[in-house]
Coordinates of C-alpha atoms in Angstrom, one line a residue:
X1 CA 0.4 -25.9 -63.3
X2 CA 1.2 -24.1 -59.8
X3 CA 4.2 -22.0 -60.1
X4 CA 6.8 -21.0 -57.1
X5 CA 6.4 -17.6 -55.0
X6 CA 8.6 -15.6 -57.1
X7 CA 6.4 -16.3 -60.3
X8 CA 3.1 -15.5 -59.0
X9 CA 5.0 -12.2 -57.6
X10 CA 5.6 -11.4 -60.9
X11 CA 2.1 -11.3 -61.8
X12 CA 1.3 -8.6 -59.5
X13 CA 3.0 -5.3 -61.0
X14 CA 2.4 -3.5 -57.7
X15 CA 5.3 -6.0 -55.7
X16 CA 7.1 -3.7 -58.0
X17 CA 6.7 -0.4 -55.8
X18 CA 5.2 -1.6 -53.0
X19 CA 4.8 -3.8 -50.4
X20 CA 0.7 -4.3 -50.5
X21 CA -0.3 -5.5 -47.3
X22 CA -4.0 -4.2 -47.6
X23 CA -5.9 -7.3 -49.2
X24 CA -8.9 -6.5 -46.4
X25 CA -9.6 -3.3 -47.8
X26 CA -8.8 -4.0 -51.9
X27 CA -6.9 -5.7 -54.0
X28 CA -4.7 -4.9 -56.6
X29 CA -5.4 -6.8 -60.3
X30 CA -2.7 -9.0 -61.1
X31 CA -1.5 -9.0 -64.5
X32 CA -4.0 -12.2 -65.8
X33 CA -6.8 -9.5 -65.1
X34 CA -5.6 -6.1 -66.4
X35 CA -4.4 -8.0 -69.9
X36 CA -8.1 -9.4 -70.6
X37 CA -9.5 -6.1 -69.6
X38 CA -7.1 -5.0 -72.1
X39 CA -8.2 -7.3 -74.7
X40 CA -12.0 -7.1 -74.1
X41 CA -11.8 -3.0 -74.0
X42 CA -9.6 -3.2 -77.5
X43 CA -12.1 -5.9 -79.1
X44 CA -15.0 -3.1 -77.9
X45 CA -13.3 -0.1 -79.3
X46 CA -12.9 -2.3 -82.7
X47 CA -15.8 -4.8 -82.8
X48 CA -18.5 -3.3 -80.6
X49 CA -21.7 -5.4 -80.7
X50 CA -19.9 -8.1 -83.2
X51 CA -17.4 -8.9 -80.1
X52 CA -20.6 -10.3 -77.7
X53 CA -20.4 -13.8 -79.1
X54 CA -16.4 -14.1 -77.9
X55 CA -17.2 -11.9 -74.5
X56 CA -21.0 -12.6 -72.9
X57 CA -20.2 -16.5 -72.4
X58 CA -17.1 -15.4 -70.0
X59 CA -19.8 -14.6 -67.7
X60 CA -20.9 -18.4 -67.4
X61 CA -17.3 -19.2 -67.7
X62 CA -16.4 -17.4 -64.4
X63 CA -20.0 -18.5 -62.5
X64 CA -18.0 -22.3 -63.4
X65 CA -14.8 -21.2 -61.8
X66 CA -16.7 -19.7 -59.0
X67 CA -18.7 -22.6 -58.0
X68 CA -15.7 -24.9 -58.0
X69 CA -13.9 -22.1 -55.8
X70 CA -16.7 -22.3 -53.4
X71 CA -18.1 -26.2 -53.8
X72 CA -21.1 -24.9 -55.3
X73 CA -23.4 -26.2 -58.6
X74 CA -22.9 -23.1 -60.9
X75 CA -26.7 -22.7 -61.2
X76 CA -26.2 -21.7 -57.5
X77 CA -24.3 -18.8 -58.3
X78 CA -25.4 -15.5 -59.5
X79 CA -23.7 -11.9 -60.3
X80 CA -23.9 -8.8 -58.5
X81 CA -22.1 -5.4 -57.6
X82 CA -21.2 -5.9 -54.1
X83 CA -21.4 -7.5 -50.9
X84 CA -24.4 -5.8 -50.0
X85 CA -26.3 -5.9 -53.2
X86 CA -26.5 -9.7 -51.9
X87 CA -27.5 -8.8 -48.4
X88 CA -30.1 -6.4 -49.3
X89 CA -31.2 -9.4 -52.6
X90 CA -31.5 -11.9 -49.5
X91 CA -33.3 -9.6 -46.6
X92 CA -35.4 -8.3 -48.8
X93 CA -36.3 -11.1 -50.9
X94 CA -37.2 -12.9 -48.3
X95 CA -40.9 -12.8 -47.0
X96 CA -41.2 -11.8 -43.1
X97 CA -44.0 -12.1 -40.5
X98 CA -44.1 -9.5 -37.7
X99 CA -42.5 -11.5 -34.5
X100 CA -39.4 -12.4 -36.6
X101 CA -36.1 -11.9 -35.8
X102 CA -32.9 -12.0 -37.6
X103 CA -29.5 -12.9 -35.2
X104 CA -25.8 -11.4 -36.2
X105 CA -23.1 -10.1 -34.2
X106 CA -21.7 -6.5 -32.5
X107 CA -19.1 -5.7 -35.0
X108 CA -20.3 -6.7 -38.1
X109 CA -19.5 -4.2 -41.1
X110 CA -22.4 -2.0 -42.1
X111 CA -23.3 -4.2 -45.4
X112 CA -24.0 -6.9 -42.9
X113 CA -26.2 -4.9 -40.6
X114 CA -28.2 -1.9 -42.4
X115 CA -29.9 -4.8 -44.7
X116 CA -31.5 -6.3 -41.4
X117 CA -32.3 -3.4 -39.7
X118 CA -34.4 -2.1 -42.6
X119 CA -36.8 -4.8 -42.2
X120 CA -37.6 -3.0 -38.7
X121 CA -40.8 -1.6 -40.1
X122 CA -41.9 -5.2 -41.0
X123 CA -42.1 -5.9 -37.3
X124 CA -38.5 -7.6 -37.6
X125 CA -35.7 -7.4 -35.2
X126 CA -32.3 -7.3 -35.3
X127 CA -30.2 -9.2 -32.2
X128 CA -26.9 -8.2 -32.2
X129 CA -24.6 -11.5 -30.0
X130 CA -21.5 -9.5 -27.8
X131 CA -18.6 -10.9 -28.6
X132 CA -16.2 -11.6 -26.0
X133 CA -12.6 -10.4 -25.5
X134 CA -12.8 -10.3 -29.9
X135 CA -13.9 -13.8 -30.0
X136 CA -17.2 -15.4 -30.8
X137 CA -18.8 -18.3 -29.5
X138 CA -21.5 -20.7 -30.7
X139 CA -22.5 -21.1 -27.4
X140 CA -23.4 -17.2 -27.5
X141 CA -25.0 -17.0 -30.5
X142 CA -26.9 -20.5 -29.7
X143 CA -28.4 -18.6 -26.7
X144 CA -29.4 -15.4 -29.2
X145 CA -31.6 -17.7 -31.2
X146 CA -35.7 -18.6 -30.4
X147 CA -39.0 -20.0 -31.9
X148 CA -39.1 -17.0 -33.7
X149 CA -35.4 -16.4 -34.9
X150 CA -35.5 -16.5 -38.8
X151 CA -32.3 -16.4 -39.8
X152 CA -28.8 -16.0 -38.4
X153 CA -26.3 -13.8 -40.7
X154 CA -22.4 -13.7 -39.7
X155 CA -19.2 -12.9 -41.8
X156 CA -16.5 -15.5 -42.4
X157 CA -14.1 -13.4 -41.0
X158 CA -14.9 -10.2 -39.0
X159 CA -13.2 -7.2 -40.7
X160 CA -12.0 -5.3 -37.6
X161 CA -10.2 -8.0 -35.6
X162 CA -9.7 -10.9 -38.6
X163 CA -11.6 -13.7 -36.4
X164 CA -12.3 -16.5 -38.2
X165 CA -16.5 -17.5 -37.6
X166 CA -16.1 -21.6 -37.6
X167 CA -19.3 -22.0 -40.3
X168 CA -19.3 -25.5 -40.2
X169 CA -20.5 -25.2 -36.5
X170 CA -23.1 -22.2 -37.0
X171 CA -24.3 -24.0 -40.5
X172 CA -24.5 -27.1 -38.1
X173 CA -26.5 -24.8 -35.5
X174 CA -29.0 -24.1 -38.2
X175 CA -29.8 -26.9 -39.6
X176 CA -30.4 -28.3 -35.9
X177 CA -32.7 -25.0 -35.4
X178 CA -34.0 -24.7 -38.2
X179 CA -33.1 -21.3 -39.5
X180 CA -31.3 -19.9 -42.4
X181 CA -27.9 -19.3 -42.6
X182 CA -26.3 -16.3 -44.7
X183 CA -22.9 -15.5 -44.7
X184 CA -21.0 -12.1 -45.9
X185 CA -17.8 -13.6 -46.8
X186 CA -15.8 -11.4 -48.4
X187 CA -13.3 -11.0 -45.6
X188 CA -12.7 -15.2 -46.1
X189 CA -13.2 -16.4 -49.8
X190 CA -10.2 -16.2 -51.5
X191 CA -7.9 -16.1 -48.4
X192 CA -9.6 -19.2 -46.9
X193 CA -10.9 -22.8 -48.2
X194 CA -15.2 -23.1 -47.9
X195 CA -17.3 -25.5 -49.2
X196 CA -20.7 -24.4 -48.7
X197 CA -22.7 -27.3 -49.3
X198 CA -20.7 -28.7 -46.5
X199 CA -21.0 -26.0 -44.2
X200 CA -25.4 -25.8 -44.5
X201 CA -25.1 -22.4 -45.8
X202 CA -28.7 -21.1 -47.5
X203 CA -27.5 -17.4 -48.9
X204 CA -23.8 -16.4 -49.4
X205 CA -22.4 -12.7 -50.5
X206 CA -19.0 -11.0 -51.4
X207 CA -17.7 -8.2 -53.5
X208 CA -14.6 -9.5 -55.7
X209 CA -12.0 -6.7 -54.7
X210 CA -10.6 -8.1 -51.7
X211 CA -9.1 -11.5 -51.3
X212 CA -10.6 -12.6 -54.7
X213 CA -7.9 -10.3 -56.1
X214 CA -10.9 -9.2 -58.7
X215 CA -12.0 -5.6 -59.8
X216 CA -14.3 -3.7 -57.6
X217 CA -17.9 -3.5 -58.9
X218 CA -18.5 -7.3 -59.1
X219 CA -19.9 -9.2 -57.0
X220 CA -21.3 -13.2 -56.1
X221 CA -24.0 -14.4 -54.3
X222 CA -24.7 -18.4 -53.4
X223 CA -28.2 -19.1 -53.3
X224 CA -29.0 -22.9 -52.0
X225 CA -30.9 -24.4 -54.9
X226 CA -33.8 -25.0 -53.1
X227 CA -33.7 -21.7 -51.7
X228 CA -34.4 -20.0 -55.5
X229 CA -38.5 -20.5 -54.3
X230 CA -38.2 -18.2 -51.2
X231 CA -36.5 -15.5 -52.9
X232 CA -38.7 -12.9 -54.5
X233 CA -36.3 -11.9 -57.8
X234 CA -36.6 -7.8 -57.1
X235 CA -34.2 -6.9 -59.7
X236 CA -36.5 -9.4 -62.3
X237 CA -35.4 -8.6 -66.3
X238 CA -35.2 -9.8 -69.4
X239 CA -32.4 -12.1 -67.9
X240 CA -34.9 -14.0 -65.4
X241 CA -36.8 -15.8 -67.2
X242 CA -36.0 -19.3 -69.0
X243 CA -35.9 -18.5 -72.6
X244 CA -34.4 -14.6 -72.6
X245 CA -34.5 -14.3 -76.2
X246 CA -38.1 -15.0 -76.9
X247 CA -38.5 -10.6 -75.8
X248 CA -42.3 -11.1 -76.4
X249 CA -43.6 -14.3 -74.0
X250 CA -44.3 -12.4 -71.5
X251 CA -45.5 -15.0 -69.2
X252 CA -42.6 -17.1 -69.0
X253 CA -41.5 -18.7 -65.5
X254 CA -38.1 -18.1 -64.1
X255 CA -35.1 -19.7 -64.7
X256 CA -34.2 -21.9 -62.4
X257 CA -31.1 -20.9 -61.5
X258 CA -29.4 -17.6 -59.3
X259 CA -29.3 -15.9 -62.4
X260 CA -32.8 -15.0 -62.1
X261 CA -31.7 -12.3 -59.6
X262 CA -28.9 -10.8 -61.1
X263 CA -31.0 -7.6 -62.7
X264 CA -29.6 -7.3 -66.7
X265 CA -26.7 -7.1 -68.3
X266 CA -23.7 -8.0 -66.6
X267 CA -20.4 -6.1 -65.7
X268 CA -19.5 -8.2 -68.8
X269 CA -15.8 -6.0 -68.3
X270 CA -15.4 -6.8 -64.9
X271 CA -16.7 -10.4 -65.5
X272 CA -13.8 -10.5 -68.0
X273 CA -10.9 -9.8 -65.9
X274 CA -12.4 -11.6 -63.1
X275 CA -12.8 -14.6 -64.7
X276 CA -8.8 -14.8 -65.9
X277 CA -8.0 -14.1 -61.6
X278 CA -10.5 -16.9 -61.0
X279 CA -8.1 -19.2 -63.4
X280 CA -5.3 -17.8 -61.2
X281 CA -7.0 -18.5 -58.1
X282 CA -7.7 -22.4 -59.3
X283 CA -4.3 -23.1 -60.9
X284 CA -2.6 -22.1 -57.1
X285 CA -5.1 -23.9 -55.4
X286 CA -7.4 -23.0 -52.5
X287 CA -5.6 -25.4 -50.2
X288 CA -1.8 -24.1 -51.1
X289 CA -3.3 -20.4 -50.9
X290 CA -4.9 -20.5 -47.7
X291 CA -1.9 -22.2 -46.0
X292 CA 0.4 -19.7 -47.4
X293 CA -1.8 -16.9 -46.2
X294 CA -1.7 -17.9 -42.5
X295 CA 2.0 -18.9 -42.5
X296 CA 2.4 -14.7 -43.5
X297 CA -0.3 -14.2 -41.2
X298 CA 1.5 -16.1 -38.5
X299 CA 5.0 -14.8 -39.3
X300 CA 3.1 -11.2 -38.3
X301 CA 1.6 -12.3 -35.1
X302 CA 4.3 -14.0 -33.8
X303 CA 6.8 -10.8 -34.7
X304 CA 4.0 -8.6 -33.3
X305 CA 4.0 -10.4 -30.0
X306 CA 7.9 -10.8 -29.6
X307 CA 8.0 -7.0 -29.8
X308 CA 4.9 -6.2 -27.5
X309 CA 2.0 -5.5 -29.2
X310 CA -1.7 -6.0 -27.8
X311 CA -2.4 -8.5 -30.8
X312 CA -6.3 -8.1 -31.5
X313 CA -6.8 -11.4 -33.8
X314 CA -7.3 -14.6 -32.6
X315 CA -4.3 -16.6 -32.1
X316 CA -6.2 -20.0 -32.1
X317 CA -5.5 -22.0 -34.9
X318 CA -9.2 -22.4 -35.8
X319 CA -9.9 -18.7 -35.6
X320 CA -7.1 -17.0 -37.3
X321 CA -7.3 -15.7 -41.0
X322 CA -5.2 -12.9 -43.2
X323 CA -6.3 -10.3 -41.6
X324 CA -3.9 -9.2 -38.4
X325 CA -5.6 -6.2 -36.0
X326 CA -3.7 -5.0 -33.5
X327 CA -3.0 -2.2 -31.1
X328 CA -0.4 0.6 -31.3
X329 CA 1.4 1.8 -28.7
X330 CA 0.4 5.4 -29.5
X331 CA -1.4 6.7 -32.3
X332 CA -1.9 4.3 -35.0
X333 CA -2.0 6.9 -37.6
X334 CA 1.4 7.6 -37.0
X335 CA 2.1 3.8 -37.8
X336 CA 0.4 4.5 -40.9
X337 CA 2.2 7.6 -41.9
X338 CA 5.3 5.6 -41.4
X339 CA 4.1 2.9 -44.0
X340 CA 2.9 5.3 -46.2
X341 CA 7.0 6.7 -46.4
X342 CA 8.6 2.9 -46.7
X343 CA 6.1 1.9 -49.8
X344 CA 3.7 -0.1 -47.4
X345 CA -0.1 -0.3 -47.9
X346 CA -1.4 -1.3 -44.4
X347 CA -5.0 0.2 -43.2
X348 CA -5.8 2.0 -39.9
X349 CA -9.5 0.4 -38.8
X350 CA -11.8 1.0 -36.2
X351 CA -8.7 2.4 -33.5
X352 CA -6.4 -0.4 -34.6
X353 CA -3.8 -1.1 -36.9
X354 CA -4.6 -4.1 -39.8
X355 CA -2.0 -6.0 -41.8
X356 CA -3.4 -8.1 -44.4
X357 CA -1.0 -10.5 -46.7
X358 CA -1.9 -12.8 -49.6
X359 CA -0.8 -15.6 -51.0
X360 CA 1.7 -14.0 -53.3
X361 CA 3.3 -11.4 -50.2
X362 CA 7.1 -12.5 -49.4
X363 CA 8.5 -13.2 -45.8
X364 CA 10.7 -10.4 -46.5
X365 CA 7.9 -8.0 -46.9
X366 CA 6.3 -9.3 -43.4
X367 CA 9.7 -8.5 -41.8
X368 CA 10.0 -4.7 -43.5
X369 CA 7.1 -4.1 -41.4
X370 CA 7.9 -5.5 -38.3
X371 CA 11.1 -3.5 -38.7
X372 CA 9.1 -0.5 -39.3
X373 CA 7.7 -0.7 -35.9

């Protein structure tokens, strides 16, 4: 059952001390998290080995959660560290021919980009789309693409300005072009509504410390269905093939689902507390979460602009997301230093100044910053 703002503040101990407008960089655990980690560490200091029958199937019981969060089959999804463990599962996976080239954009963070690039010595390359005035355009990336374009590999929303990449157009694009479509989307899922059946995406990645409000060292990654074929499974273990108990069959084909890539055992502790901020994630709802989460992001833009601030986002309705980039009039460290005195978590990237709210942040706590300035 959804409950109001002020009970779902609760469950984040850090509204307590501060006011945590940081959600682009990492997440603190609400409470639903931090007590399972509690209980699974406890049952392993008591139980050991005998606690796996209670704990291992909370891996499949967050790979459910996860695919509803994401409109995906659970055999789709698959565990892994971070964002780029699923880049590098995907680029490398992937079998290339010399003449191939892969399509992204200028700006992209470095787990979207070092992946690609180290497939240069296969004869692939890397194009790299200019955005324009901190906006992207189909049209642009449209022209980027060829007979020999591959694959075409863009974040949901890009991490120094907050833009918001439409992926119903680009998956749209692809589909029309014939090329897969990856997507790093750890600056959107969580934050924004995706379904990514709907959207065409192939190949899907994203740590779980940043607007999934999960621990860091867990990760997802999407793989189409029918994608499982064209993926070689480099981190193949006892966990990829169909029957993982029978140790001694050798020759056993894969399992057909994205679990064939996750390596071995699980971040079964991570999984844990992940799995109770997926419930919390479900029970709010996607829809009421990501409305909420522009509505702060809004409230920002709007006091940023009434004050006179070179706003970097986006400020078209399509294009805007949590995360809020913009300039300071001097040095933005100094904006920073400020924030760091009043209790305010707030990052400083790439020369500009980036404010990014969740769901459970308060009005009041968007206007203690805009007072700050």
């Amino acid at each position: 059952m959804q409950k109001t703002i002020s009970e779902y503040r609760r469950l984040f101990p850090v509204t307590e001390e501060y006011a945590y407008l940081n959600h682009a960089a990492c997440s603190p655990l609400p409470r639903p998290g931090t007590d399972a980690l509690a209980r699974y560490w406890g049952e392993q200091g008591t139980k050991g080995v005998l606690s796996e029958p209670e704990y291992f199937p909370v891996v499949d019981y967050a790979r459910e959660k996860m695919a509803r969060l994401i409109g995906a089959d659970s055999y789709e999804v698959g565990w892994v560290q971070n964002t780029a463990s699923a880049m590098n599962l995907v680029a490398n996976g992937l079998t290339w021919q010399r003449g191939d080239n892969v399509v992204t954009v200028q700006g992209e963070f470095p787990a979207n980009v070092y992946p690609w690039l180290g497939l240069s010595g296969q004869g692939v390359e890397t194009r790299f789309v200019q955005p324009r005035g901190n906006r992207i355009f189909v049209d642009d990336i449209a022209a980027a693409l060829d007979s020999h374009t591959r694959l075409l590999t863009i974040s949901f929303v890009e991490f120094s300005t907050g833009f918001r990449n439409n992926l119903y157009l680009l998956g749209q694009l692809c589909r029309e072009r014939g090329i897969l479509f990856n997507v790093d989307a750890i600056q959107g899922i969580g934050a924004l509504r995706l379904n990514v059946h709907d959207a065409g995406i192939h190949f899907l990645g994203a740590g779980a410390h940043k607007w999934l409000l999960g621990p860091q060292g867990v990760g997802v990654i999407y793989v189409r269905h029918d994608m499982l074929e064209r993926l070689r499974p480099l981190t193949s273990s006892w966990y990829s093939v169909a029957d993982r108990h029978d140790y001694l069959a050798y020759g056993q084909p894969w399992v057909d689902a994205a679990s064939r890539i996750e390596g071995s055992t699980h971040n079964v502790s991570g999984l844990v507390a992940f799995d109770a901020v997926l419930g919390l994630i479900l029970e709010a709802g996607p829809g009421f979460i990501e409305e909420r989460v522009l509505h702060l992001a809004g409230r920002l833009i709007d006091g940023l602009l009434s004050r006179g601030y070179d706003v970097v986002s986006s400020t078209h309705p399509d294009e805007r997301s949590g995360v809020v980039c913009f300039r300071a009039k001097g040095d933005p460290a100094a904006i920073y230093a400020r924030a760091v005195v009043e209790k305010m978590v707030i990052a400083v990237r790439v020369g500009v100044v980036r404010v990014s709210p969740h769901f459970y942040n308060s009005e009041e706590e968007i206007d203690r910053f805009l007072a700050l300035l």
